[in-house]
Amino acid sequence: MEKLSKIGRYEFLAEPFHCDFSNHLFMGHLGNHLLNAADFHSNDRGYGMNYLNTVNKTWVLSRLAIEVEDMPKAYDKFFVETWVDSALRSFTSRNFKIVGESGHVYGYGKSVWAMIDLDTRHPADILAVRGGLITEYIETEYPCPIEKSSRVKLSVGTTPMRSIDTYYNDVDINGHINSVKYIEHILDLWDVSWYKQHRIKRFEIAYVAESHQGDRLHFYREGRDSDTDFNVRITKSNRDSEEVEVCRCRVQFV
């Protein structure tokens, strides 16, 4: 296989119906573009899902942090650059840079991924895939000047702010609730009037457990040190009404 560059660069369009009332791209759609870029990059280099599915494995997102100064507007073309900056047996970290046609940098992203076995849903050895091929594509010099995800803690006994059911459109190619769907549901905890006064500066999410169609999701929200900084926790309950934590999130507005 031809050796490609360590950094991938993929073009996207801020489609008008993927933009909000302010004419800017929804954060959820930006997150989706980042995940698509990660998929393109790993597939092009031989350790993506196209190959992994043939050996009964897949990638799952563990953590994602996105920090932006602004967002692409409707019809803007922009690029997502992505690269792997470390790879261990159980986890690999991948960075993103969102940049416009003129070179304007919208922001950056950091993510952590795990590889799992499709039958057991348990972690698989990343370095055993194709003789550790991923290690040939590690890039440590290209800057990604944002902080890693922070610790998110919520008080015990907080009342859920909202609960929702999950359906067909929530489920992705891996058979569980889509990573980006959580982002969209979380951002719906604030109404339009809030977004008319504030924009998202930083979004962090850490995935703790899988949820599936039919699970009911519960959303807990709590303020941090300022009135524009929040922690969010999502739990799921199944038919036996057992409540299990699914993910934790931080949303920082300006």
Short mmCIF file of C-alpha atoms in Angstrom, two decimals:
data_model
loop_
_atom_site.label_atom_id
_atom_site.label_comp_id
_atom_site.label_asym_id
_atom_site.label_seq_id
_atom_site.Cartn_x
_atom_site.Cartn_y
_atom_site.Cartn_z
CA MET A 1 0.00 0.00 0.00
CA GLU A 2 1.30 3.45 -0.91
CA LYS A 3 2.45 5.46 2.10
CA LEU A 4 0.28 8.57 2.42
CA SER A 5 0.92 11.75 4.35
CA LYS A 6 0.38 11.60 8.10
CA ILE A 7 -2.05 14.53 7.99
CA GLY A 8 -5.27 14.22 6.01
CA ARG A 9 -7.16 17.23 4.64
CA TYR A 10 -10.81 16.90 3.61
CA GLU A 11 -13.15 19.47 2.08
CA PHE A 12 -16.66 20.07 3.40
CA LEU A 13 -19.50 22.50 2.74
CA ALA A 14 -21.63 24.26 5.32
CA GLU A 15 -24.91 23.26 3.72
CA PRO A 16 -27.68 25.77 4.45
CA PHE A 17 -30.01 23.27 6.08
CA HIS A 18 -27.18 22.21 8.40
CA CYS A 19 -27.04 25.77 9.77
CA ASP A 20 -28.98 27.34 12.61
CA PHE A 21 -31.03 30.56 12.78
CA SER A 22 -27.81 32.63 12.82
CA ASN A 23 -26.73 31.17 9.46
CA HIS A 24 -23.81 29.30 11.06
CA LEU A 25 -23.13 25.58 11.03
CA PHE A 26 -24.67 23.61 13.89
CA MET A 27 -22.09 22.25 16.33
CA GLY A 28 -23.55 18.78 15.84
CA HIS A 29 -22.93 18.92 12.10
CA LEU A 30 -19.39 20.17 12.66
CA GLY A 31 -18.85 17.20 14.98
CA ASN A 32 -20.19 14.91 12.28
CA HIS A 33 -17.71 16.36 9.76
CA LEU A 34 -14.85 15.73 12.19
CA LEU A 35 -15.89 12.11 12.59
CA ASN A 36 -16.21 11.72 8.81
CA ALA A 37 -12.71 13.14 8.36
CA ALA A 38 -11.41 10.63 10.92
CA ASP A 39 -13.11 7.82 9.01
CA PHE A 40 -11.73 8.97 5.64
CA HIS A 41 -8.22 9.35 7.08
CA SER A 42 -8.11 5.91 8.74
CA ASN A 43 -9.69 4.12 5.76
CA ASP A 44 -7.28 5.74 3.30
CA ARG A 45 -4.36 4.49 5.41
CA GLY A 46 -5.60 0.94 5.88
CA TYR A 47 -6.73 0.82 9.50
CA GLY A 48 -10.25 2.23 9.16
CA MET A 49 -13.62 0.58 9.50
CA ASN A 50 -13.60 -0.73 5.92
CA TYR A 51 -10.79 -3.08 6.96
CA LEU A 52 -11.70 -3.51 10.62
CA ASN A 53 -15.18 -4.81 9.84
CA THR A 54 -13.61 -7.67 7.85
CA VAL A 55 -11.86 -8.79 11.05
CA ASN A 56 -14.90 -8.17 13.26
CA LYS A 57 -13.69 -4.95 14.85
CA THR A 58 -14.60 -1.27 14.78
CA TRP A 59 -13.58 2.12 16.12
CA VAL A 60 -15.65 3.80 18.85
CA LEU A 61 -15.28 7.37 20.06
CA SER A 62 -14.29 7.72 23.71
CA ARG A 63 -13.70 11.47 24.13
CA LEU A 64 -14.16 14.55 21.97
CA ALA A 65 -13.31 18.20 22.63
CA ILE A 66 -14.03 20.97 20.11
CA GLU A 67 -12.97 24.57 20.65
CA VAL A 68 -13.92 27.25 18.10
CA GLU A 69 -13.52 31.00 17.66
CA ASP A 70 -16.36 31.05 15.12
CA MET A 71 -18.26 28.70 12.81
CA PRO A 72 -18.53 28.39 9.02
CA LYS A 73 -21.52 30.19 7.52
CA ALA A 74 -24.01 28.73 5.06
CA TYR A 75 -22.37 27.82 1.72
CA ASP A 76 -18.85 28.28 3.09
CA LYS A 77 -16.35 25.66 1.97
CA PHE A 78 -13.93 24.60 4.68
CA PHE A 79 -11.40 21.89 5.39
CA VAL A 80 -10.92 19.49 8.26
CA GLU A 81 -7.34 18.43 8.81
CA THR A 82 -6.82 15.38 10.98
CA TRP A 83 -3.93 13.32 12.29
CA VAL A 84 -3.11 10.73 14.94
CA ASP A 85 -0.70 11.96 17.61
CA SER A 86 -0.42 8.82 19.75
CA ALA A 87 -1.39 5.16 19.65
CA LEU A 88 -1.40 2.74 22.57
CA ARG A 89 -2.74 -0.77 22.90
CA SER A 90 -6.20 0.30 24.06
CA PHE A 91 -6.58 3.92 22.90
CA THR A 92 -5.44 6.28 20.19
CA SER A 93 -5.68 10.07 20.17
CA ARG A 94 -6.56 12.06 17.07
CA ASN A 95 -6.50 15.82 16.48
CA PHE A 96 -8.44 18.10 14.16
CA LYS A 97 -8.02 21.56 12.67
CA ILE A 98 -10.94 23.36 11.01
CA VAL A 99 -9.76 25.89 8.44
CA GLY A 100 -11.45 27.98 5.73
CA GLU A 101 -10.51 28.39 2.07
CA SER A 102 -8.64 31.61 2.88
CA GLY A 103 -6.65 29.94 5.66
CA HIS A 104 -8.84 31.30 8.45
CA VAL A 105 -8.77 28.89 11.40
CA TYR A 106 -12.21 28.31 12.89
CA GLY A 107 -10.94 26.03 15.65
CA TYR A 108 -9.48 22.72 16.70
CA GLY A 109 -10.54 19.37 18.10
CA LYS A 110 -9.03 16.59 20.19
CA SER A 111 -10.41 13.08 20.39
CA VAL A 112 -9.68 9.68 21.94
CA TRP A 113 -10.76 6.44 20.27
CA ALA A 114 -10.92 2.80 21.29
CA MET A 115 -11.09 -0.28 19.07
CA ILE A 116 -13.61 -2.92 20.10
CA ASP A 117 -14.54 -6.45 19.10
CA LEU A 118 -17.97 -6.45 17.44
CA ASP A 119 -19.10 -9.61 19.24
CA THR A 120 -17.85 -9.06 22.78
CA ARG A 121 -17.96 -5.20 22.64
CA HIS A 122 -14.72 -5.36 24.63
CA PRO A 123 -11.52 -3.45 23.75
CA ALA A 124 -9.26 -4.90 21.08
CA ASP A 125 -5.51 -4.46 20.65
CA ILE A 126 -4.97 -1.51 18.31
CA LEU A 127 -1.28 -2.29 17.83
CA ALA A 128 -2.06 -5.84 16.65
CA VAL A 129 -3.95 -4.62 13.58
CA ARG A 130 -1.86 -5.03 10.44
CA GLY A 131 1.34 -5.20 12.42
CA GLY A 132 0.78 -1.88 14.17
CA LEU A 133 0.27 0.01 10.91
CA ILE A 134 -1.23 2.99 12.74
CA THR A 135 2.14 3.73 14.38
CA GLU A 136 3.59 4.58 10.96
CA TYR A 137 1.19 7.53 10.76
CA ILE A 138 1.76 9.18 14.14
CA GLU A 139 2.37 12.95 13.85
CA THR A 140 3.56 14.75 16.98
CA GLU A 141 4.90 18.04 15.59
CA TYR A 142 1.77 19.54 14.00
CA PRO A 143 0.21 21.84 16.63
CA CYS A 144 -3.25 21.48 18.12
CA PRO A 145 -3.24 24.30 20.70
CA ILE A 146 -6.29 23.45 22.79
CA GLU A 147 -6.55 21.73 26.15
CA LYS A 148 -7.47 18.10 26.54
CA SER A 149 -10.86 17.30 28.01
CA SER A 150 -11.35 18.27 31.64
CA ARG A 151 -12.86 16.28 34.48
CA VAL A 152 -16.63 16.69 34.70
CA LYS A 153 -18.24 16.25 38.12
CA LEU A 154 -21.89 16.68 39.03
CA SER A 155 -23.55 16.76 42.41
CA VAL A 156 -25.25 13.63 43.65
CA GLY A 157 -29.04 13.81 43.74
CA THR A 158 -29.49 16.32 40.92
CA THR A 159 -32.92 16.13 39.30
CA PRO A 160 -32.91 15.35 35.57
CA MET A 161 -33.69 18.37 33.42
CA ARG A 162 -35.13 16.32 30.57
CA SER A 163 -35.76 12.70 29.60
CA ILE A 164 -36.19 11.40 26.05
CA ASP A 165 -36.79 8.11 24.27
CA THR A 166 -34.48 6.82 21.54
CA TYR A 167 -35.53 5.70 18.08
CA TYR A 168 -34.30 4.56 14.67
CA ASN A 169 -32.74 7.91 13.73
CA ASP A 170 -30.58 7.87 16.86
CA VAL A 171 -28.76 4.66 15.89
CA ASP A 172 -25.55 4.61 13.84
CA ILE A 173 -23.51 2.12 11.80
CA ASN A 174 -22.16 0.51 14.99
CA GLY A 175 -25.67 -0.29 16.20
CA HIS A 176 -25.64 2.06 19.20
CA ILE A 177 -26.81 5.63 19.78
CA ASN A 178 -24.80 7.91 17.51
CA SER A 179 -22.07 10.02 19.13
CA VAL A 180 -23.34 13.19 17.45
CA LYS A 181 -26.94 12.56 18.52
CA TYR A 182 -25.84 12.99 22.13
CA ILE A 183 -24.30 16.35 21.19
CA GLU A 184 -27.54 17.50 19.54
CA HIS A 185 -29.67 16.39 22.49
CA ILE A 186 -27.32 18.10 24.96
CA LEU A 187 -27.37 21.41 23.07
CA ASP A 188 -31.18 21.31 23.07
CA LEU A 189 -31.03 21.89 26.86
CA TRP A 190 -30.74 25.62 26.04
CA ASP A 191 -33.41 27.36 23.99
CA VAL A 192 -33.08 29.70 21.00
CA SER A 193 -33.21 32.81 23.17
CA TRP A 194 -30.02 31.67 24.95
CA TYR A 195 -28.24 31.10 21.62
CA LYS A 196 -29.25 34.58 20.46
CA GLN A 197 -27.09 35.94 23.29
CA HIS A 198 -24.32 33.32 23.45
CA ARG A 199 -22.27 31.10 21.19
CA ILE A 200 -20.51 27.84 22.00
CA LYS A 201 -16.83 28.36 22.72
CA ARG A 202 -15.91 24.83 23.77
CA PHE A 203 -17.70 21.51 23.84
CA GLU A 204 -16.35 18.38 25.57
CA ILE A 205 -17.92 14.95 25.81
CA ALA A 206 -16.70 11.70 27.35
CA TYR A 207 -18.54 8.49 26.51
CA VAL A 208 -18.84 6.06 29.42
CA ALA A 209 -21.18 3.33 28.16
CA GLU A 210 -23.15 2.44 25.05
CA SER A 211 -26.88 2.99 24.79
CA HIS A 212 -29.24 1.50 22.25
CA GLN A 213 -32.59 2.11 20.61
CA GLY A 214 -35.28 1.72 23.22
CA ASP A 215 -33.20 3.10 26.09
CA ARG A 216 -34.57 6.21 27.76
CA LEU A 217 -32.00 8.98 28.23
CA HIS A 218 -31.97 11.36 31.20
CA PHE A 219 -30.14 14.71 31.10
CA TYR A 220 -28.70 16.38 34.19
CA ARG A 221 -27.28 19.92 33.95
CA GLU A 222 -25.31 21.92 36.49
CA GLY A 223 -23.39 25.22 36.40
CA ARG A 224 -19.64 25.42 36.88
CA ASP A 225 -17.64 28.49 37.98
CA SER A 226 -19.46 30.98 35.74
CA ASP A 227 -22.97 31.45 34.38
CA THR A 228 -21.80 30.44 30.87
CA ASP A 229 -20.02 27.19 31.80
CA PHE A 230 -21.97 23.97 32.40
CA ASN A 231 -21.57 20.29 33.13
CA VAL A 232 -24.04 17.79 31.71
CA ARG A 233 -24.47 14.12 32.55
CA ILE A 234 -26.56 11.64 30.55
CA THR A 235 -27.84 8.38 31.98
CA LYS A 236 -29.94 5.66 30.41
CA SER A 237 -32.68 3.50 31.85
CA ASN A 238 -33.83 0.25 30.30
CA ARG A 239 -37.06 -1.66 30.66
CA ASP A 240 -36.04 -2.66 34.18
CA SER A 241 -35.71 1.06 35.07
CA GLU A 242 -32.04 0.66 36.02
CA GLU A 243 -30.21 3.98 35.56
CA VAL A 244 -26.65 3.78 34.16
CA GLU A 245 -24.35 6.65 33.24
CA VAL A 246 -23.77 6.98 29.50
CA CYS A 247 -21.64 10.11 29.10
CA ARG A 248 -20.46 13.34 30.68
CA CYS A 249 -20.12 16.68 28.96
CA ARG A 250 -18.94 20.25 29.45
CA VAL A 251 -20.37 23.14 27.43
CA GLN A 252 -18.68 26.53 27.64
CA PHE A 253 -20.36 29.59 26.08
CA VAL A 254 -19.24 33.17 25.50
#
